[in-house]
Coordinates of N, CA, C and O in Angstrom, one line a residue:
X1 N -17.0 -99.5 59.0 CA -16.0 -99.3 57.9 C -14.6 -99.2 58.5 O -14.2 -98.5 59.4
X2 N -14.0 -100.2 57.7 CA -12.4 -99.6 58.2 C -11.5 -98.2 57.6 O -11.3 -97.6 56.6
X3 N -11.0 -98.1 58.8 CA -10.2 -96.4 58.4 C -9.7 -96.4 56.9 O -9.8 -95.6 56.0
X4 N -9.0 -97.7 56.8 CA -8.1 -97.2 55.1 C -8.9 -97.7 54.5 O -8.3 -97.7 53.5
X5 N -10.4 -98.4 54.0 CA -11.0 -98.6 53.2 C -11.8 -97.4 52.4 O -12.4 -96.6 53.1
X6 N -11.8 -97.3 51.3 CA -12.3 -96.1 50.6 C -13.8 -96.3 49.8 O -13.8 -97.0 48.8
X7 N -14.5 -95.9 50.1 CA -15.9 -95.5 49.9 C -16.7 -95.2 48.9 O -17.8 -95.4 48.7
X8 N -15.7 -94.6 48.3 CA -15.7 -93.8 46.9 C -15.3 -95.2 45.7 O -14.5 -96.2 46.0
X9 N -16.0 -95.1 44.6 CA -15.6 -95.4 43.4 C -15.8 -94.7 42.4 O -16.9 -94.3 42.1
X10 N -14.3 -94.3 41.3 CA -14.3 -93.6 40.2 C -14.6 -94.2 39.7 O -14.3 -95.4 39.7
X11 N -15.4 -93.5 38.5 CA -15.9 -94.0 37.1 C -15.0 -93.8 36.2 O -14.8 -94.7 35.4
X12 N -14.2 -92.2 36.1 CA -13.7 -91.7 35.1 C -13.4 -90.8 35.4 O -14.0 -90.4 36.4
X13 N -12.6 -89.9 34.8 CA -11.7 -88.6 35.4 C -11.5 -88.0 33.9 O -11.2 -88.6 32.9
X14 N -11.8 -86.3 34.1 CA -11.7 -85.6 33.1 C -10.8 -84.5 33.4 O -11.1 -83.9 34.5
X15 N -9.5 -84.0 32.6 CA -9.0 -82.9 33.1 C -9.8 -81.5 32.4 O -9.9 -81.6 31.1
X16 N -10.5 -80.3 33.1 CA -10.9 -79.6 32.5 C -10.2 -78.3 32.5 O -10.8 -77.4 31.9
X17 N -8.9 -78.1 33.3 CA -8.9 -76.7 33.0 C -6.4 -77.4 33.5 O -6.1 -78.2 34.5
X18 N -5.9 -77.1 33.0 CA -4.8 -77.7 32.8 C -3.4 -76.4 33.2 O -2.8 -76.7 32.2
X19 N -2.9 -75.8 33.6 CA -1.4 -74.8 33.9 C -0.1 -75.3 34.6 O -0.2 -76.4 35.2
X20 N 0.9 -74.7 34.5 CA 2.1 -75.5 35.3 C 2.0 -76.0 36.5 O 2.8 -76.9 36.9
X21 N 0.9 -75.1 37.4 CA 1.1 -75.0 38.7 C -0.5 -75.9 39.1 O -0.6 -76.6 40.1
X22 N -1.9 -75.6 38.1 CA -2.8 -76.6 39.1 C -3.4 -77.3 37.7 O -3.1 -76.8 36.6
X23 N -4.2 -78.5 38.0 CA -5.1 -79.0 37.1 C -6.1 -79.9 37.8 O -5.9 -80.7 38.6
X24 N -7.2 -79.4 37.0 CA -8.4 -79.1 37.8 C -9.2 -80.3 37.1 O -9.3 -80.2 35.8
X25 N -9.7 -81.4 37.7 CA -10.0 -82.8 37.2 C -11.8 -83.1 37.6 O -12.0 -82.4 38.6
X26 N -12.7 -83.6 37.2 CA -13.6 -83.3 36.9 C -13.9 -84.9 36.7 O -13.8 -85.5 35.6
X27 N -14.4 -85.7 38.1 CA -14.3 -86.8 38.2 C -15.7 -87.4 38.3 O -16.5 -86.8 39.1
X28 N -16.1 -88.6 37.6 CA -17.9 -89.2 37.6 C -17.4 -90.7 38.9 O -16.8 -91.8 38.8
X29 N -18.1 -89.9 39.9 CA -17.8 -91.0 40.8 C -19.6 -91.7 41.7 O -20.8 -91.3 41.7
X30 N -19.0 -92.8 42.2 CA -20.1 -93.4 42.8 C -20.2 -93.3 44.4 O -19.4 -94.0 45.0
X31 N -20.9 -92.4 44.9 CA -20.9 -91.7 46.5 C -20.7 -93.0 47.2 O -20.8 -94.1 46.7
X32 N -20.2 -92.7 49.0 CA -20.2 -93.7 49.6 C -21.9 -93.7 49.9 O -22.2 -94.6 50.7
X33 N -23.0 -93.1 49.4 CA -24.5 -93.3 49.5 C -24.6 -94.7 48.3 O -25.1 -95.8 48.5
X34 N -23.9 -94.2 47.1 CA -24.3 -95.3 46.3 C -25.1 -94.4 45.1 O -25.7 -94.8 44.1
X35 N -24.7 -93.1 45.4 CA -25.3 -91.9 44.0 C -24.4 -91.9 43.2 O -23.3 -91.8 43.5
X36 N -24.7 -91.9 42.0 CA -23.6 -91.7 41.1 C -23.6 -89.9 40.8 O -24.5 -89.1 40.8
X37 N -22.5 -89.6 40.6 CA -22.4 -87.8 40.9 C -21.1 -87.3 40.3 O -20.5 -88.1 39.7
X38 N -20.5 -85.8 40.5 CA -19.4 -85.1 39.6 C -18.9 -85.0 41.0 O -19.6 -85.0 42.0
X39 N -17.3 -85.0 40.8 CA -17.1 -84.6 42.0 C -15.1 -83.7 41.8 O -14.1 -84.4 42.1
X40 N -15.1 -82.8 41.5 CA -14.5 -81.7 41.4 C -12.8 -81.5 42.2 O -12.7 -80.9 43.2
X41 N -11.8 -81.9 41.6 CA -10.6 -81.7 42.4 C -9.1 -81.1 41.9 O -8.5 -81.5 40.9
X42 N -9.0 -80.5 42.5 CA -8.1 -79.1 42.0 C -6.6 -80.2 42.6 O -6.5 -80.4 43.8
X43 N -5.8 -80.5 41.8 CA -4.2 -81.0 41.6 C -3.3 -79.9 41.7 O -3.5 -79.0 41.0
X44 N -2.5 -79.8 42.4 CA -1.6 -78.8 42.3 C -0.4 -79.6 41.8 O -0.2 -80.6 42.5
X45 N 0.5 -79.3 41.0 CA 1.5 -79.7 40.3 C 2.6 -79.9 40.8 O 3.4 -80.9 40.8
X46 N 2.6 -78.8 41.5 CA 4.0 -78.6 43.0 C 3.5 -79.2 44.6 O 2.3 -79.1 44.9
X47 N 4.5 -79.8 45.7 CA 4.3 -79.4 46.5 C 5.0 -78.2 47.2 O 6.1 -77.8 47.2
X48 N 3.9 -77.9 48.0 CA 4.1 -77.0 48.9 C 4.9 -76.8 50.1 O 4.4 -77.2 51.1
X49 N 6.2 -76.3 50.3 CA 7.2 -76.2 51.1 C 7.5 -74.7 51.3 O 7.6 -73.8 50.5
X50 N 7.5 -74.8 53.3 CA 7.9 -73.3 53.7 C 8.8 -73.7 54.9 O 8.8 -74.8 55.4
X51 N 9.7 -72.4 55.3 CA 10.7 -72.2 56.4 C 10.1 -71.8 57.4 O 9.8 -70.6 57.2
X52 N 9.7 -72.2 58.6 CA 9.1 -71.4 59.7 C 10.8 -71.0 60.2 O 11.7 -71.9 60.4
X53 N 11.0 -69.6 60.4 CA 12.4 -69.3 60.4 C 12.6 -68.7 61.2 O 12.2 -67.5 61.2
X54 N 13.2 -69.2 62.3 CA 13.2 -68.6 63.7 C 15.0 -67.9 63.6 O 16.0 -68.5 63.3
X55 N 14.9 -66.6 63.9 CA 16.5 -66.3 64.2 C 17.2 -66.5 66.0 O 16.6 -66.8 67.1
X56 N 18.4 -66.2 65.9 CA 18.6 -66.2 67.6 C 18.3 -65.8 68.8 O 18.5 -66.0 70.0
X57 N 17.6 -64.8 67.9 CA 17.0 -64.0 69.1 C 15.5 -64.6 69.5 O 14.7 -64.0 70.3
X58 N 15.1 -65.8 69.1 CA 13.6 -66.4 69.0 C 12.2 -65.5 67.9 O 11.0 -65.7 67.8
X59 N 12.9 -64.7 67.2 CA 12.1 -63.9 66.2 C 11.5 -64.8 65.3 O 12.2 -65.8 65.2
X60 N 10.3 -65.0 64.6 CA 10.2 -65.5 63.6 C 9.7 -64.6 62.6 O 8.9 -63.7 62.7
X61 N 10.9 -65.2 61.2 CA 10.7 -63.8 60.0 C 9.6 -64.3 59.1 O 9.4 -65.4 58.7
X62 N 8.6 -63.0 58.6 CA 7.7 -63.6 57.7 C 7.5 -62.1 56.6 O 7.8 -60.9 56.6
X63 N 7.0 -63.0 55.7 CA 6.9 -62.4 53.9 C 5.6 -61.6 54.2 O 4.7 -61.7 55.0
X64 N 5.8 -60.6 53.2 CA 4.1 -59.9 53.2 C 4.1 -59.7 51.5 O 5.0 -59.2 50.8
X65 N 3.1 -60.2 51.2 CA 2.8 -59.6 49.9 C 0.8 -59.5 49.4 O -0.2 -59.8 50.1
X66 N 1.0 -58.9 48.2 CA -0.2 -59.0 47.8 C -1.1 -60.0 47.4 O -0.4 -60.6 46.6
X67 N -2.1 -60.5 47.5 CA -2.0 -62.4 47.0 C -4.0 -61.8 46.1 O -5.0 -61.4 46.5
X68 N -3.4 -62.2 44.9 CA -4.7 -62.0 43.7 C -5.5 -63.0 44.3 O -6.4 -62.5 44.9
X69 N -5.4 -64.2 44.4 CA -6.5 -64.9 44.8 C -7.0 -64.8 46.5 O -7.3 -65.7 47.1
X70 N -7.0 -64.0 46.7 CA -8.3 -63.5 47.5 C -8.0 -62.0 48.0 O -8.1 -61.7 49.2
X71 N -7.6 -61.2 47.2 CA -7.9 -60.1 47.0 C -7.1 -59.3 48.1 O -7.4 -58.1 48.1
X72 N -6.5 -59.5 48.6 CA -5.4 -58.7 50.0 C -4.1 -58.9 50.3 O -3.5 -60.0 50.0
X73 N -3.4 -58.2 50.9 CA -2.6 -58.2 52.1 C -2.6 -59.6 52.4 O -3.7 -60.0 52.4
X74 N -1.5 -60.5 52.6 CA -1.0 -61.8 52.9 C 0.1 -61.9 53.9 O 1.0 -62.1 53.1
X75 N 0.7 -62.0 55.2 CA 1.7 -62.2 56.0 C 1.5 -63.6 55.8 O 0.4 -64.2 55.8
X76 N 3.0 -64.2 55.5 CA 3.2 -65.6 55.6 C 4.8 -66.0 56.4 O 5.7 -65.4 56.8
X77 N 4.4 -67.3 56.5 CA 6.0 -67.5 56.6 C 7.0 -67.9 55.4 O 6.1 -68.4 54.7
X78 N 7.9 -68.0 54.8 CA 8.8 -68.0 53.5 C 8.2 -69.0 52.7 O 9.0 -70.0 52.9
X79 N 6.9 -69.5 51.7 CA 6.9 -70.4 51.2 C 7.0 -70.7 49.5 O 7.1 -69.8 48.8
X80 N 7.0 -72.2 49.0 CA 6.9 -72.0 47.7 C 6.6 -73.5 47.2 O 5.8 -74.1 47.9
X81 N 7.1 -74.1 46.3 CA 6.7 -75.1 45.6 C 7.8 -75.8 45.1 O 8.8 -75.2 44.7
X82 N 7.7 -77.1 45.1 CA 9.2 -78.0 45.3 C 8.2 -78.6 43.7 O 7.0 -78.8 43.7
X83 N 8.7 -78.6 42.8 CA 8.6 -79.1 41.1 C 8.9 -80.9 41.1 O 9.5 -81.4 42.0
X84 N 8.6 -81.3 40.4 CA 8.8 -82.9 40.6 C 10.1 -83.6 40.4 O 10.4 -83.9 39.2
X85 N 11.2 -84.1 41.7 CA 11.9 -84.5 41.5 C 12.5 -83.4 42.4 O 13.3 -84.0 43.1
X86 N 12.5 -82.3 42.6 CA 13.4 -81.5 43.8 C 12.6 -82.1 45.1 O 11.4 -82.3 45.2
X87 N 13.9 -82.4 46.0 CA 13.6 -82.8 47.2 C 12.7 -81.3 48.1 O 12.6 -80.2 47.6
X88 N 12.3 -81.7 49.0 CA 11.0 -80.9 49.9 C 12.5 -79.5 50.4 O 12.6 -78.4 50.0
X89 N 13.2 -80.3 51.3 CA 14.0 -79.6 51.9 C 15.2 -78.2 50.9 O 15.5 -77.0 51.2
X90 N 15.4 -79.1 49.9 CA 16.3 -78.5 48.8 C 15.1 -77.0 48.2 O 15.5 -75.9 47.8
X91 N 14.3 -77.3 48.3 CA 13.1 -76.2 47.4 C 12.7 -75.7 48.8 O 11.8 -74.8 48.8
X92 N 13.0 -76.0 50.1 CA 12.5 -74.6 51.2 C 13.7 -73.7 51.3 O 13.7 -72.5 51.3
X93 N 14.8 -74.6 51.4 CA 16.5 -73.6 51.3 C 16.0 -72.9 50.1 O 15.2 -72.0 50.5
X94 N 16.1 -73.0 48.6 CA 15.7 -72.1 47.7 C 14.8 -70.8 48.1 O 15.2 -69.6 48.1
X95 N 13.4 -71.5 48.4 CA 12.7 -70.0 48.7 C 13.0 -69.3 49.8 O 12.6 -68.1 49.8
X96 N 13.5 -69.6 50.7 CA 13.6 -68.8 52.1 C 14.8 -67.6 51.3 O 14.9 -66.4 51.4
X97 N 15.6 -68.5 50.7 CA 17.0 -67.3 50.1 C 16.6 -66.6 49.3 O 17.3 -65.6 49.4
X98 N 15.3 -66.5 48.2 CA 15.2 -66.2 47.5 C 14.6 -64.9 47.7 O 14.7 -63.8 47.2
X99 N 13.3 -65.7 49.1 CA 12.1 -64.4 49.3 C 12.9 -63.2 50.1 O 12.9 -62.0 49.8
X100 N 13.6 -63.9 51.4 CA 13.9 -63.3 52.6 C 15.8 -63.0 52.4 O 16.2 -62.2 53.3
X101 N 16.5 -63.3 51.9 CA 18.0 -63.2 51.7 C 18.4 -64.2 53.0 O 19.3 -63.7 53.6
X102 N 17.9 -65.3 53.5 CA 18.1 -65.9 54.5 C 18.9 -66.9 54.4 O 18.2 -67.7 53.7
X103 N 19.6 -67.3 54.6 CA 20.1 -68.8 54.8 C 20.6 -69.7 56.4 O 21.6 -69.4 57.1
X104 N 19.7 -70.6 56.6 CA 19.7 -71.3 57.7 C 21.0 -72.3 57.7 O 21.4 -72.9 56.8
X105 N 21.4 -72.1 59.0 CA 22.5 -73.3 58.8 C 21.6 -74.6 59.6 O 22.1 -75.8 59.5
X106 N 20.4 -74.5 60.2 CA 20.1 -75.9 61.2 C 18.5 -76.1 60.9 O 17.5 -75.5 61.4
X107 N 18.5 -76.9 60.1 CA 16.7 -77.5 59.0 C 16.5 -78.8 59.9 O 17.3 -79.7 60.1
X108 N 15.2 -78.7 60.3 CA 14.9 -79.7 60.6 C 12.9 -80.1 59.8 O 12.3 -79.2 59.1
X109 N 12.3 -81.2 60.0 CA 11.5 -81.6 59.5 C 10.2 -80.9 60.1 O 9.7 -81.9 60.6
X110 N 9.6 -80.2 60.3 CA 8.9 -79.5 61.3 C 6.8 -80.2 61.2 O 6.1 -80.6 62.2
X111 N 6.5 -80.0 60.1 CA 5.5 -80.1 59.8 C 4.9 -80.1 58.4 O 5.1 -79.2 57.6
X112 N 4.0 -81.5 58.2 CA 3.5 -82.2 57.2 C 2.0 -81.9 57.5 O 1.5 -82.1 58.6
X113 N 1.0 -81.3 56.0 CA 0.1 -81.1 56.1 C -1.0 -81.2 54.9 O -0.5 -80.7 53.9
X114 N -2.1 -81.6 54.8 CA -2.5 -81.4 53.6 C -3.5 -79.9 54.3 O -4.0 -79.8 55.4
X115 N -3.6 -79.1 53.2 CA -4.4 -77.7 53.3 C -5.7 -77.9 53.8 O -6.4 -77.9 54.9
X116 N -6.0 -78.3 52.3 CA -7.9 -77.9 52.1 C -7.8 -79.8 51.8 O -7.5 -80.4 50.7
X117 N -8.0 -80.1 52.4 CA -8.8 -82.2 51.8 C -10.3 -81.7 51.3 O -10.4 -82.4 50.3
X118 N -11.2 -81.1 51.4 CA -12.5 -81.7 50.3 C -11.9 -81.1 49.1 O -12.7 -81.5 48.2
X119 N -11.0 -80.3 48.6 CA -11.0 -79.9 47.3 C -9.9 -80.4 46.5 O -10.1 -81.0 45.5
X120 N -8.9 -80.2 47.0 CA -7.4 -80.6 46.5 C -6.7 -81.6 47.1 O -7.1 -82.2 48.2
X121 N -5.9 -81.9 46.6 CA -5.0 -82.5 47.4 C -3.5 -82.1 47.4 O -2.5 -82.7 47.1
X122 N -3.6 -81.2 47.8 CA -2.3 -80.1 47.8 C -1.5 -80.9 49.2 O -2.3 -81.0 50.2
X123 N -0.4 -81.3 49.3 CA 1.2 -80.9 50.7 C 1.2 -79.9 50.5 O 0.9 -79.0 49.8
X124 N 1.8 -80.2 51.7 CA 2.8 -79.1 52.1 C 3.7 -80.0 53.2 O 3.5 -81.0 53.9
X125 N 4.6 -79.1 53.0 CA 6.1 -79.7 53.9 C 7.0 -78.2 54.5 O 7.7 -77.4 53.9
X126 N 6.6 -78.4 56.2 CA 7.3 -77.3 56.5 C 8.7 -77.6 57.4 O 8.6 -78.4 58.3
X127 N 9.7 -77.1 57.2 CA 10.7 -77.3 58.3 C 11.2 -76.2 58.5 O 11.1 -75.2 57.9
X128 N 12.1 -76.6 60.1 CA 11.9 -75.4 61.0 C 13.8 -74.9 60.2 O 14.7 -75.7 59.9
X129 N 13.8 -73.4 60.2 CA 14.9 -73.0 59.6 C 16.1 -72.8 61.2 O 15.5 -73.2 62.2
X130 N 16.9 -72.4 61.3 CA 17.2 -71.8 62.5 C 18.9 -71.0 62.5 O 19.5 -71.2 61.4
X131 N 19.3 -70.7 63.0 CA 20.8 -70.0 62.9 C 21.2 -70.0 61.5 O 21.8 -70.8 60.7
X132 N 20.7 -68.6 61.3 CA 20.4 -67.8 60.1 C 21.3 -66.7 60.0 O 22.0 -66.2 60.9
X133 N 21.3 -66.3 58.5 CA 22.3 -65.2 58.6 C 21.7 -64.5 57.3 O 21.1 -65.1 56.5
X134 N 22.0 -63.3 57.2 CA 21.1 -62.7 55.8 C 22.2 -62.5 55.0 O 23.3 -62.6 55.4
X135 N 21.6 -62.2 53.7 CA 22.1 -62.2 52.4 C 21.0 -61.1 51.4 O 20.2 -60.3 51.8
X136 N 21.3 -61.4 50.5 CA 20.5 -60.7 49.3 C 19.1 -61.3 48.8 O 19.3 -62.5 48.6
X137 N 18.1 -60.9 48.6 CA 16.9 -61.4 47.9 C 17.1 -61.8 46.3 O 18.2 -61.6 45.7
X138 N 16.2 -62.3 45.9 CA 16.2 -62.7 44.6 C 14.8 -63.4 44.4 O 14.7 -64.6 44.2
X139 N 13.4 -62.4 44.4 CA 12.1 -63.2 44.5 C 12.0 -63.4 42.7 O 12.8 -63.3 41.7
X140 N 10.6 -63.9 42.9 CA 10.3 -64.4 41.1 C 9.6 -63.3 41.1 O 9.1 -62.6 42.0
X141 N 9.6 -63.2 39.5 CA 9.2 -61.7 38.7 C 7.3 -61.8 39.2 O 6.8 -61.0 38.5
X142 N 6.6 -62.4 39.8 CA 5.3 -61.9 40.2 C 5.2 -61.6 41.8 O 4.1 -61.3 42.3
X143 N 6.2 -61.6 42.4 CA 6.3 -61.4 43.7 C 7.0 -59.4 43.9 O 7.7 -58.7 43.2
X144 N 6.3 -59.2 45.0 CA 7.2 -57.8 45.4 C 6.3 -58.2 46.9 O 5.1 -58.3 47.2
X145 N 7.6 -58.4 47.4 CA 7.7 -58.7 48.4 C 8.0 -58.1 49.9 O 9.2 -58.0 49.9
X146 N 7.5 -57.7 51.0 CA 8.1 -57.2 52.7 C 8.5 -58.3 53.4 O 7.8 -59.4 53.4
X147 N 9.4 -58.2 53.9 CA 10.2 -59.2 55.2 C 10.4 -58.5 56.3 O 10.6 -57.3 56.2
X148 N 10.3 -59.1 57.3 CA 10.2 -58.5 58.6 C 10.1 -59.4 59.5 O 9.6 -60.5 59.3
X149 N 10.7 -59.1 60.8 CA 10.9 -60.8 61.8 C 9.9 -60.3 62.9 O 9.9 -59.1 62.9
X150 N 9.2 -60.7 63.5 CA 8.5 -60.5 64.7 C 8.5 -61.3 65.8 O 9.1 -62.4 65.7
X151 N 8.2 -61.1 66.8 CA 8.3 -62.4 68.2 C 7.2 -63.0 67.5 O 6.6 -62.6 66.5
X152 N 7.0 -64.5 68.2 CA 6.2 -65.6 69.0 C 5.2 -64.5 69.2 O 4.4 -64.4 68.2
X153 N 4.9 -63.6 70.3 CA 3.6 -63.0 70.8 C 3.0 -62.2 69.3 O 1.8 -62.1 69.0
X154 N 4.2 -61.7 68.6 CA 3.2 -60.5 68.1 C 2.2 -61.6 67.1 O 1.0 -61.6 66.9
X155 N 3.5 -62.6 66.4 CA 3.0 -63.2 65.4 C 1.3 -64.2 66.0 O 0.4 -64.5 65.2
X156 N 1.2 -64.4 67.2 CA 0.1 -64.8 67.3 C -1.0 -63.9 67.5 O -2.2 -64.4 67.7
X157 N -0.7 -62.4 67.5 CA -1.5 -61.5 67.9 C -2.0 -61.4 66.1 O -3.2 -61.4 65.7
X158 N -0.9 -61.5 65.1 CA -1.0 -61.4 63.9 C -2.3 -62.3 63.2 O -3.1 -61.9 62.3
X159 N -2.1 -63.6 63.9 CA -3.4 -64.9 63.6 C -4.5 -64.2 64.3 O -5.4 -64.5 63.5
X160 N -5.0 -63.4 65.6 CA -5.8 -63.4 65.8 C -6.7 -61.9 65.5 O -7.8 -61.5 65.9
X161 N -5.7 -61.0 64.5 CA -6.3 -60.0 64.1 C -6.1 -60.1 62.5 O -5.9 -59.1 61.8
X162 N -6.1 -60.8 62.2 CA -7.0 -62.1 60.8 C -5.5 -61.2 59.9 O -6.0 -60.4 59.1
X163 N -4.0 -61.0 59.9 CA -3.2 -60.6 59.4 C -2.5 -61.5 58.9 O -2.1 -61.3 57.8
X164 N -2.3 -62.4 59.5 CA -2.2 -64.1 59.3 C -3.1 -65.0 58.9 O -3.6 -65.6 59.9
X165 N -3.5 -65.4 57.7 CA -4.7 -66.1 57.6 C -4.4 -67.4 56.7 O -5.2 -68.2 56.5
X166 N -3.1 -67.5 56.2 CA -2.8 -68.7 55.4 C -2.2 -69.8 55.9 O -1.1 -70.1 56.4
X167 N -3.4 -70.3 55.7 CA -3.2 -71.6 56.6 C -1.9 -72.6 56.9 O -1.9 -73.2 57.9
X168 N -0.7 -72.9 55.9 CA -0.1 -73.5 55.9 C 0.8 -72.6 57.5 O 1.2 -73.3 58.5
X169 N 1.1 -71.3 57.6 CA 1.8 -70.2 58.5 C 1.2 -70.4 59.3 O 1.9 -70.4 60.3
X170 N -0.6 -70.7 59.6 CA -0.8 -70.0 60.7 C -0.9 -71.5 61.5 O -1.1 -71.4 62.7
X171 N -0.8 -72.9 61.1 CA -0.7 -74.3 61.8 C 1.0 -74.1 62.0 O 1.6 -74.3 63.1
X172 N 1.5 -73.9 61.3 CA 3.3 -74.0 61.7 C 3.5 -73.1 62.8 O 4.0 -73.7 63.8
X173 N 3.2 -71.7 62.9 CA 3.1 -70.5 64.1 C 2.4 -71.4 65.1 O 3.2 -72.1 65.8
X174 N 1.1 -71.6 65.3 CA 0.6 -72.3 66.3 C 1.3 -73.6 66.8 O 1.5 -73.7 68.1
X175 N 1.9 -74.6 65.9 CA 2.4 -75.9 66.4 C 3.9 -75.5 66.9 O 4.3 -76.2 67.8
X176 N 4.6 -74.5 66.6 CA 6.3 -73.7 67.3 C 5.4 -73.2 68.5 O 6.0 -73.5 69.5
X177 N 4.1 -72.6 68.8 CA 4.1 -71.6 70.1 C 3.8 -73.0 70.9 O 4.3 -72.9 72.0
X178 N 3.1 -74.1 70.7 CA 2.4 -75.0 71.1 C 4.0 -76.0 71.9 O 4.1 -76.4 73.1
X179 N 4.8 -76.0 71.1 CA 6.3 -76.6 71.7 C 6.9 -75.7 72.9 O 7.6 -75.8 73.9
X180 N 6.1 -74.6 72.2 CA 7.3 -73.5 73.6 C 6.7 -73.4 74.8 O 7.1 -73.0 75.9
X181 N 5.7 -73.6 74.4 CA 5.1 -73.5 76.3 C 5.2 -74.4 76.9 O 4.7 -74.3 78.1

């Protein structure tokens, strides 16, 4: 089989559960076996854009909050959701100022990713923030939010004592330490 040839054939597509932010589609497809079957895929509305935000001192700053869907404590780096028609880069300036009172003067394109492929098909778009200067917060009314900068070392000590576990932070953390060495 060739790489870009697709295996799959849809029959038909049902939206079953519909919000601003995901919609959850409920598709009768024909397997690359040749089974006819349901096959389940969660849309997210927005993509996904965050600041891996390094200051001058080589710190990288990251968000802590509480995160309902999976029940804990969350360390990330500054992320959020670019709405359709805001460019990627314009909606990571927004959240980084919003979460952290940050503003970067030097953005570059850092890292393109899809999350989870068997479920969704969620982006994400990370770029690297850099010569930074703070300002005031202004998060959205479901957020209460901690900021705090850490090195390179702690933040990977952070991934390996599971304090860092969201995936979009903890490939951007690993692909910056993976440049620096």
């Amino acid at each position: 089989m060739k790489e870009m040839e697709n295996p799959w054939k849809k029959l038909n597509s049902d939206t079953v559960h519909e919000t601003p932010w995901i919609k959850i589609e409920q598709d009768q497809v024909i397997t690359p076996s040749g089974k006819k079957d349901q096959y389940s895929k969660v849309h997210f509305q927005q993509k996904a854009v965050g600041a891996l935000t390094i200051d001058q001192e080589g710190n990288i700053w990251l968000v802590g909050q509480y995160r309902y869907a999976i029940d804990q404590y969350s360390w990330e780096i500054p992320l959020g959701g670019a709405p359709a028609g805001e460019p990627a880069l314009e909606a990571a300036k927004r959240e980084l100022k919003e979460e952290t009172g940050i503003v970067a003067k030097s953005w570059h394109p850092f890292l393109y990713l899809h999350p989870s492929v068997s479920s969704t098909d969620q982006e994400a778009e990370i770029f690297l923030a850099q010569e930074v200067t703070h300002g005031t917060t202004a998060p959205d009314e479901t957020e209460v939010l901690e900021v705090k900068k850490v090195s390179l070392k702690t933040a990977l000590q952070m991934i390996d004592n599971h304090q860092i576990t969201e995936a979009i932070s903890v490939a951007a953390i690993y692909k910056y330490a993976l440049l620096k060495s």
